Amino acid sequence: MSTAIMRAASVALALGMGVSTLVGAGPASAAALDWRCTMGSHSTNPPIGTSYTNWVVGQRTNGGGSGPWAINWTRRYWLTEENYLSGGVTKQRFLNTSVAACEFSLGLSSVTELTPQGATEQPPCTAPGDYIQAEGGDIMAYRFIGERTSPGALGIYRKYRFWHKERQSSPGSWSYQASSVAVCLLPRAGG
């Protein structure tokens, strides 16, 4: 099968998975990949406008198929903070969370903004690591990616915990289902 047909099938597969924005390029063409696929944590400092700090929280790779049909999406999880001046001091406050789906061998990427969900005292906030639960007759694994504490409005800090959900299709075989972020209240000092 031609490389062009394989790329088209890969793009169709990616679109069928609910990918929000897709950028295509030839194999190993990293120039077309979104910056969230190619950079590490960093700050921007434009001469005019708002500066941001972008934090890589973690990543996970899921393969799909084998041989010429192998598609390996790496999902990189991000938290972005807005930098601002207060009393002559640069401070940061939470802005958003996102996940970048990166397929390096085909030069494809997409970015989806994640809306943090309140989950204080629930497994997404309390689990020390990965956990598994049954959902609708399927076995789902929640893979812990990482966490970051960030100040929000009025300087109130919250913990953001990032999750990569996978479904077991057969023993030992897992496929990506969704990405999520839990926002967790931090315990108050002194009780």
Backbone as JSON, one array per atom type, in Angstrom:
{
  "sequence": "MSTAIMRAASVALALGMGVSTLVGAGPASAAALDWRCTMGSHSTNPPIGTSYTNWVVGQRTNGGGSGPWAINWTRRYWLTEENYLSGGVTKQRFLNTSVAACEFSLGLSSVTELTPQGATEQPPCTAPGDYIQAEGGDIMAYRFIGERTSPGALGIYRKYRFWHKERQSSPGSWSYQASSVAVCLLPRAGG",
  "N": [[0.85, -1.17, 0.0], [0.52, 2.26, -0.73], [2.49, 4.99, 0.59], [1.14, 7.43, 0.74], [-1.55, 6.65, 0.88], [-1.5, 5.27, 3.3], [-0.91, 7.4, 5.01], [-3.22, 8.96, 4.65], [-5.12, 7.2, 5.68], [-4.25, 7.16, 8.31], [-4.72, 9.81, 9.06], [-7.5, 9.87, 8.79], [-8.16, 8.02, 10.76], [-7.23, 9.39, 13.0], [-8.92, 11.64, 12.95], [-11.34, 10.38, 13.37], [-11.1, 9.76, 16.01], [-11.87, 11.92, 17.41], [-10.21, 14.14, 17.34], [-9.31, 17.49, 17.71], [-7.88, 19.6, 16.35], [-5.9, 19.3, 13.56], [-2.67, 18.87, 12.27], [-0.8, 18.26, 9.45], [2.02, 16.56, 7.97], [4.89, 15.37, 6.14], [6.59, 12.2, 6.8], [8.66, 12.27, 9.68], [8.82, 15.03, 9.75], [9.24, 17.34, 11.75], [8.77, 20.03, 11.81], [6.13, 20.71, 11.34], [4.8, 19.9, 13.56], [2.93, 20.76, 16.47], [4.03, 23.16, 18.89], [3.72, 22.16, 21.46], [4.34, 19.54, 21.24], [7.03, 19.47, 20.75], [8.54, 21.06, 22.47], [9.86, 21.69, 25.8], [8.98, 22.53, 29.22], [8.5, 26.03, 29.54], [8.82, 29.66, 29.43], [7.16, 32.43, 27.93], [7.99, 35.62, 26.67], [6.9, 38.14, 25.39], [7.57, 41.28, 23.63], [5.43, 43.04, 23.72], [2.36, 42.65, 25.3], [0.84, 39.83, 27.03], [2.75, 37.65, 29.06], [3.49, 34.14, 29.38], [3.74, 31.1, 31.3], [4.47, 27.88, 30.48], [3.9, 24.65, 31.45], [5.11, 21.37, 31.21], [3.42, 18.62, 32.24], [3.47, 15.88, 32.08], [3.61, 12.79, 30.13], [2.24, 10.22, 27.95], [2.44, 7.31, 25.94], [0.57, 5.57, 23.52], [0.36, 2.77, 21.51], [-0.81, 1.7, 18.27], [-1.77, -0.89, 16.39], [0.54, -2.71, 14.23], [3.65, -3.18, 12.46], [3.52, -1.78, 9.16], [1.26, -0.38, 9.79], [1.48, 0.74, 12.25], [0.71, 3.14, 14.58], [1.69, 5.47, 16.75], [0.64, 7.35, 19.19], [1.69, 9.94, 21.17], [0.73, 11.47, 24.04], [0.96, 14.6, 25.39], [0.8, 16.39, 28.32], [-0.26, 19.56, 29.52], [0.0, 22.52, 31.58], [-0.86, 25.86, 31.74], [0.16, 29.02, 32.84], [-0.63, 32.42, 33.46], [1.48, 35.22, 33.45], [1.91, 38.03, 35.55], [2.26, 41.42, 36.78], [2.49, 42.44, 40.14], [2.59, 44.73, 42.58], [5.2, 45.33, 41.8], [6.34, 42.85, 41.54], [6.72, 39.87, 39.69], [4.14, 37.63, 39.21], [2.25, 34.54, 39.05], [-0.72, 33.04, 37.64], [-3.24, 30.55, 37.32], [-4.19, 29.59, 34.04], [-4.99, 27.74, 31.88], [-5.48, 24.24, 30.92], [-4.19, 21.63, 28.83], [-3.97, 19.07, 26.27], [-1.69, 17.62, 24.08], [-1.77, 15.7, 21.22], [0.56, 13.75, 19.7], [2.07, 12.47, 16.85], [4.89, 11.34, 15.97], [6.33, 9.99, 13.87], [4.78, 10.38, 11.59], [4.48, 13.07, 11.59], [2.25, 14.38, 12.67], [-0.08, 16.3, 14.61], [-2.27, 17.34, 17.27], [-4.21, 19.53, 19.32], [-5.98, 19.77, 22.31], [-7.98, 21.6, 24.46], [-8.33, 21.09, 27.91], [-10.9, 20.89, 30.27], [-10.73, 21.47, 33.61], [-12.09, 19.33, 36.12], [-13.96, 19.39, 39.08], [-13.05, 17.35, 41.79], [-12.58, 16.81, 44.44], [-11.85, 14.74, 47.21], [-12.49, 12.45, 45.78], [-11.53, 9.6, 43.69], [-9.89, 10.72, 41.46], [-8.61, 12.82, 42.77], [-7.65, 11.71, 45.11], [-6.35, 9.24, 44.69], [-3.22, 7.6, 44.9], [-1.8, 6.94, 42.68], [-1.97, 5.18, 39.55], [-5.23, 3.78, 38.88], [-7.87, 1.32, 38.66], [-11.11, 0.7, 37.36], [-14.42, -0.65, 36.91], [-16.55, 0.12, 34.22], [-19.59, 0.35, 32.77], [-19.5, -2.38, 31.96], [-16.95, -2.57, 30.92], [-13.4, -2.66, 31.52], [-11.62, -0.1, 32.87], [-8.66, 1.76, 32.93], [-7.11, 4.21, 34.8], [-4.54, 6.19, 34.21], [-2.09, 7.76, 36.01], [-0.73, 10.8, 35.26], [0.57, 13.11, 36.2], [0.94, 15.96, 38.44], [0.24, 19.37, 39.29], [0.53, 22.27, 41.26], [-1.19, 25.31, 41.32], [-1.73, 28.86, 41.44], [-4.89, 30.46, 41.62], [-7.66, 32.66, 41.09], [-7.62, 35.37, 43.37], [-5.34, 34.43, 44.57], [-5.64, 31.85, 45.56], [-4.55, 28.62, 45.95], [-4.68, 25.67, 43.97], [-4.66, 22.15, 43.32], [-3.85, 20.49, 40.36], [-4.55, 17.55, 38.78], [-3.53, 15.23, 36.42], [-4.91, 12.9, 34.09], [-4.91, 9.89, 32.17], [-6.98, 8.01, 30.4], [-7.63, 4.59, 29.77], [-8.97, 1.78, 27.97], [-9.49, -1.67, 28.51], [-9.11, -3.92, 25.99], [-8.54, -6.56, 25.57], [-6.99, -9.11, 27.62], [-4.13, -7.57, 28.85], [-4.04, -5.76, 26.76], [-4.48, -2.46, 26.0], [-6.31, 0.48, 25.16], [-6.33, 3.92, 24.25], [-8.7, 6.17, 25.67], [-9.59, 8.67, 26.78], [-8.6, 11.96, 27.95], [-8.07, 13.74, 30.98], [-8.45, 16.27, 33.55], [-8.29, 16.74, 36.95], [-9.4, 19.03, 39.37], [-8.32, 19.9, 42.5], [-9.01, 20.74, 45.82], [-6.78, 22.15, 48.14], [-5.68, 21.0, 51.36], [-6.62, 22.9, 54.2], [-4.46, 24.97, 56.08], [-3.56, 24.02, 59.35], [-5.7, 22.35, 59.78]],
  "CA": [[0.0, 0.0, 0.0], [1.36, 3.45, -0.85], [2.67, 5.83, 1.77], [0.08, 8.45, 0.75], [-2.79, 6.02, 1.36], [-1.32, 5.01, 4.72], [-1.05, 8.68, 5.72], [-4.64, 9.33, 4.61], [-5.81, 6.33, 6.64], [-3.87, 7.63, 9.65], [-5.45, 11.06, 9.32], [-8.91, 9.51, 9.0], [-8.23, 7.4, 12.08], [-7.08, 10.46, 13.99], [-10.15, 12.44, 12.96], [-12.39, 9.56, 13.96], [-10.89, 9.68, 17.46], [-12.31, 13.17, 18.02], [-9.12, 15.09, 17.4], [-9.9, 18.8, 17.46], [-7.12, 20.36, 15.36], [-4.92, 18.37, 13.02], [-1.66, 19.45, 11.42], [-0.16, 17.14, 8.78], [3.28, 16.76, 7.28], [5.49, 14.1, 5.75], [7.26, 11.5, 7.89], [9.81, 12.89, 10.34], [8.83, 16.47, 9.53], [8.85, 17.91, 13.04], [8.44, 21.45, 11.67], [4.68, 20.89, 11.34], [4.25, 19.52, 14.86], [2.64, 21.84, 17.38], [5.11, 23.38, 19.86], [3.5, 21.34, 22.65], [4.94, 18.24, 20.97], [8.47, 19.56, 20.55], [9.24, 21.86, 23.49], [9.67, 21.38, 27.21], [8.43, 23.65, 30.0], [9.15, 27.28, 29.17], [8.06, 30.89, 29.55], [7.22, 33.34, 26.79], [8.15, 36.99, 27.14], [6.8, 39.01, 24.21], [7.83, 42.68, 23.94], [4.13, 43.65, 24.02], [1.34, 41.64, 25.58], [0.94, 38.98, 28.21], [3.69, 36.52, 29.02], [2.93, 32.91, 29.92], [4.62, 29.99, 31.64], [3.86, 26.62, 30.04], [4.5, 23.54, 32.19], [4.82, 20.0, 30.8], [3.12, 17.87, 33.45], [3.86, 14.5, 31.82], [3.16, 12.26, 28.84], [2.04, 8.78, 27.84], [2.33, 6.86, 24.55], [-0.23, 4.38, 23.22], [0.52, 2.31, 20.15], [-1.99, 1.22, 17.59], [-1.39, -1.72, 15.26], [1.94, -3.09, 14.15], [4.19, -3.13, 11.11], [3.32, -0.51, 8.47], [0.07, 0.3, 10.32], [1.73, 1.2, 13.62], [0.52, 4.56, 14.87], [2.0, 5.63, 18.17], [0.31, 8.69, 19.65], [2.18, 10.37, 22.47], [-0.07, 12.58, 24.55], [1.72, 15.44, 26.32], [-0.15, 17.14, 29.14], [0.26, 20.9, 29.8], [-0.69, 23.52, 32.39], [-0.37, 27.19, 31.38], [-0.1, 30.1, 33.79], [-0.43, 33.79, 32.98], [2.39, 36.0, 34.29], [1.46, 39.41, 35.7], [2.97, 42.2, 37.8], [1.71, 42.86, 41.31], [3.5, 45.36, 43.53], [6.55, 45.27, 41.27], [6.81, 41.46, 41.53], [6.04, 39.02, 38.71], [3.42, 36.5, 39.8], [1.58, 33.68, 38.07], [-2.03, 32.52, 37.99], [-3.72, 29.5, 36.42], [-4.9, 30.02, 32.84], [-5.69, 26.61, 31.27], [-4.8, 22.95, 30.77], [-4.41, 21.09, 27.49], [-3.24, 17.86, 25.91], [-1.27, 17.57, 22.68], [-1.59, 14.35, 20.68], [1.69, 13.88, 18.79], [2.49, 11.25, 16.13], [6.16, 11.85, 15.48], [6.79, 9.39, 12.61], [4.0, 10.95, 10.49], [4.48, 14.53, 11.7], [0.88, 14.84, 12.94], [-0.35, 16.71, 15.99], [-3.52, 18.04, 17.56], [-4.23, 20.06, 20.68], [-7.32, 19.91, 22.87], [-8.01, 22.21, 25.79], [-9.01, 20.26, 28.9], [-11.59, 21.64, 31.32], [-10.57, 20.79, 34.9], [-13.33, 18.93, 36.79], [-13.84, 19.28, 40.53], [-13.07, 15.95, 42.21], [-12.05, 16.72, 45.8], [-12.25, 13.55, 47.96], [-12.82, 11.37, 44.85], [-10.28, 8.98, 43.23], [-8.94, 11.54, 40.7], [-7.86, 13.68, 43.69], [-7.11, 10.97, 46.26], [-5.55, 8.06, 44.3], [-1.79, 7.9, 44.9], [-1.25, 6.63, 41.36], [-2.95, 4.56, 38.65], [-6.28, 2.96, 39.47], [-8.71, 0.63, 37.68], [-12.49, 0.51, 37.77], [-15.34, -1.15, 35.88], [-17.5, 1.12, 33.73], [-20.44, -0.16, 31.69], [-19.05, -3.69, 31.49], [-15.56, -2.5, 30.47], [-12.39, -2.37, 32.53], [-10.94, 1.15, 32.54], [-7.49, 2.11, 33.73], [-6.8, 5.63, 34.87], [-3.09, 6.3, 34.35], [-1.72, 9.04, 36.59], [0.32, 11.45, 34.47], [1.31, 14.02, 37.07], [0.14, 17.01, 39.05], [0.89, 20.67, 39.48], [-0.23, 23.22, 42.07], [-1.17, 26.61, 40.64], [-2.62, 29.84, 42.05], [-6.0, 30.95, 40.81], [-8.17, 33.96, 41.5], [-7.4, 35.76, 44.76], [-4.17, 33.74, 45.09], [-5.99, 30.56, 46.15], [-3.87, 27.54, 45.23], [-5.38, 24.4, 43.74], [-3.84, 21.11, 42.71], [-4.39, 19.96, 39.11], [-4.03, 16.19, 38.58], [-3.77, 14.86, 35.02], [-5.22, 11.48, 33.93], [-4.95, 9.3, 30.83], [-7.91, 6.88, 30.56], [-7.48, 3.52, 28.79], [-9.92, 0.68, 28.07], [-8.89, -2.97, 28.23], [-9.82, -4.61, 24.91], [-8.28, -7.97, 25.86], [-5.97, -9.12, 28.68], [-2.84, -6.98, 28.5], [-4.16, -4.83, 25.63], [-5.18, -1.26, 26.43], [-6.4, 1.52, 24.14], [-6.63, 5.26, 24.77], [-10.11, 6.57, 25.66], [-9.82, 10.09, 27.07], [-7.69, 12.68, 28.83], [-8.83, 14.58, 31.89], [-7.75, 16.98, 34.62], [-9.08, 16.95, 38.17], [-8.95, 20.15, 40.19], [-8.47, 19.43, 43.87], [-8.75, 21.74, 46.85], [-5.68, 21.8, 49.04], [-6.11, 21.05, 52.76], [-6.36, 24.18, 54.86], [-3.41, 24.91, 57.12], [-4.07, 23.93, 60.71], [-6.88, 21.52, 59.91]],
  "C": [[0.9, 1.23, 0.0], [1.41, 4.23, 0.45], [1.56, 6.86, 1.87], [-1.23, 7.87, 1.27], [-2.68, 5.74, 2.85], [-1.47, 6.3, 5.52], [-2.51, 9.11, 5.77], [-5.43, 8.5, 5.61], [-5.49, 6.76, 8.07], [-4.61, 8.9, 10.02], [-6.91, 10.76, 9.58], [-9.1, 8.88, 10.37], [-8.15, 8.47, 13.16], [-8.35, 11.3, 14.07], [-11.3, 11.67, 13.59], [-12.27, 9.45, 15.46], [-11.26, 10.99, 18.14], [-11.2, 14.19, 18.18], [-9.64, 16.45, 16.96], [-9.19, 19.61, 16.38], [-6.02, 19.44, 14.86], [-3.97, 19.11, 12.11], [-0.92, 18.29, 10.79], [1.14, 17.53, 8.12], [3.81, 15.39, 6.89], [6.17, 13.45, 6.94], [8.48, 12.27, 8.38], [9.91, 14.38, 10.08], [8.34, 17.17, 10.79], [8.45, 19.37, 12.92], [6.94, 21.68, 11.74], [4.06, 20.54, 12.69], [4.01, 20.76, 15.71], [3.77, 21.95, 18.41], [4.95, 22.53, 21.11], [4.08, 19.93, 22.48], [6.47, 18.31, 21.01], [9.24, 20.3, 21.63], [8.99, 21.31, 24.89], [9.04, 22.58, 27.91], [9.22, 24.91, 29.67], [8.23, 28.47, 29.44], [8.2, 31.69, 28.26], [7.32, 34.75, 27.36], [8.09, 37.93, 25.94], [7.08, 40.47, 24.59], [6.55, 43.44, 24.3], [3.15, 42.52, 24.27], [1.68, 40.8, 26.79], [2.0, 37.9, 28.02], [3.06, 35.34, 29.75], [4.04, 31.96, 30.34], [3.86, 28.71, 31.32], [4.61, 25.47, 30.68], [4.11, 22.21, 31.55], [4.6, 19.22, 32.09], [3.55, 16.41, 33.3], [3.36, 14.06, 30.46], [2.98, 10.75, 28.92], [1.86, 8.44, 26.36], [1.5, 5.6, 24.48], [0.0, 4.02, 21.77], [-0.8, 1.87, 19.56], [-1.56, 0.41, 16.38], [0.08, -2.08, 15.31], [2.37, -3.05, 12.69], [3.91, -1.79, 10.46], [2.11, 0.27, 9.0], [0.27, 0.84, 11.72], [1.59, 2.71, 13.71], [0.71, 4.71, 16.37], [1.78, 7.08, 18.58], [0.9, 8.9, 21.04], [1.33, 11.56, 22.89], [0.72, 13.3, 25.63], [0.74, 16.38, 27.01], [0.49, 18.44, 29.64], [-0.63, 21.67, 30.77], [-0.04, 24.86, 32.06], [-0.79, 28.2, 32.44], [0.18, 31.44, 33.11], [0.49, 34.5, 33.96], [1.89, 37.44, 34.36], [2.27, 40.1, 36.8], [2.02, 42.59, 38.91], [2.69, 43.43, 42.33], [4.94, 45.28, 43.1], [7.14, 43.87, 41.22], [6.03, 40.68, 40.48], [5.42, 37.83, 39.43], [2.75, 35.71, 38.69], [0.21, 33.3, 38.58], [-2.47, 31.55, 36.9], [-4.46, 30.11, 35.24], [-5.68, 28.86, 32.22], [-4.84, 25.34, 31.3], [-5.11, 22.43, 29.38], [-3.63, 19.78, 27.34], [-2.92, 17.95, 24.42], [-1.1, 16.11, 22.3], [-0.55, 14.47, 19.57], [2.0, 12.52, 18.17], [3.74, 11.65, 15.38], [6.56, 11.27, 14.12], [6.03, 9.95, 11.41], [3.96, 12.48, 10.54], [3.1, 15.1, 11.94], [0.76, 15.29, 14.39], [-1.71, 17.37, 16.08], [-3.46, 18.49, 19.01], [-5.67, 20.22, 21.11], [-7.2, 20.55, 24.24], [-8.82, 21.3, 26.7], [-9.65, 21.15, 29.96], [-11.43, 20.89, 32.64], [-11.93, 20.53, 35.57], [-13.08, 18.81, 38.29], [-13.98, 17.84, 40.97], [-12.5, 15.77, 43.61], [-12.69, 15.53, 46.52], [-12.77, 12.41, 47.07], [-11.51, 10.82, 44.29], [-9.37, 9.88, 42.38], [-8.11, 12.49, 41.57], [-7.15, 12.89, 44.79], [-6.21, 9.79, 45.89], [-4.07, 8.43, 44.28], [-1.12, 7.66, 43.55], [-2.35, 6.04, 40.5], [-4.03, 3.83, 39.44], [-7.16, 2.41, 38.36], [-10.12, 0.54, 38.24], [-13.32, 0.02, 36.59], [-16.31, -0.04, 35.52], [-18.29, 0.51, 32.58], [-19.99, -1.49, 31.12], [-17.62, -3.71, 30.97], [-14.64, -2.24, 31.66], [-11.63, -1.14, 32.05], [-9.78, 1.37, 33.49], [-7.3, 3.62, 33.65], [-5.32, 5.75, 35.19], [-2.75, 7.7, 34.86], [-0.55, 9.62, 35.82], [1.19, 12.35, 35.33], [0.38, 15.07, 37.63], [0.96, 18.28, 39.18], [-0.04, 21.54, 40.31], [-0.07, 24.6, 41.45], [-2.12, 27.57, 41.34], [-3.71, 30.26, 41.08], [-6.39, 32.34, 41.25], [-7.92, 34.16, 42.99], [-6.22, 35.01, 45.4], [-4.45, 32.41, 45.76], [-5.36, 29.45, 45.31], [-4.76, 26.31, 45.13], [-4.4, 23.43, 43.09], [-4.58, 20.59, 41.48], [-3.73, 18.62, 38.86], [-4.48, 15.69, 37.2], [-3.89, 13.34, 34.88], [-5.35, 11.11, 32.47], [-5.78, 8.03, 30.96], [-7.74, 5.89, 29.41], [-8.51, 2.42, 29.05], [-9.2, -0.62, 27.72], [-9.73, -3.66, 27.16], [-9.64, -6.12, 25.0], [-7.18, -7.98, 26.93], [-4.62, -8.59, 28.19], [-2.88, -5.98, 27.37], [-5.05, -3.66, 26.03], [-5.2, -0.24, 25.3], [-6.85, 2.84, 24.78], [-8.12, 5.56, 24.63], [-10.29, 8.07, 25.84], [-8.69, 10.64, 27.93], [-8.53, 13.55, 29.75], [-7.91, 15.23, 32.92], [-8.72, 17.14, 35.77], [-8.51, 18.15, 38.9], [-9.31, 19.82, 41.63], [-8.15, 20.57, 44.84], [-7.62, 21.25, 47.73], [-6.19, 21.87, 50.47], [-5.76, 22.41, 53.37], [-5.31, 23.99, 55.94], [-4.07, 24.87, 58.49], [-5.35, 23.15, 60.84], [-7.87, 21.85, 58.94]]
}
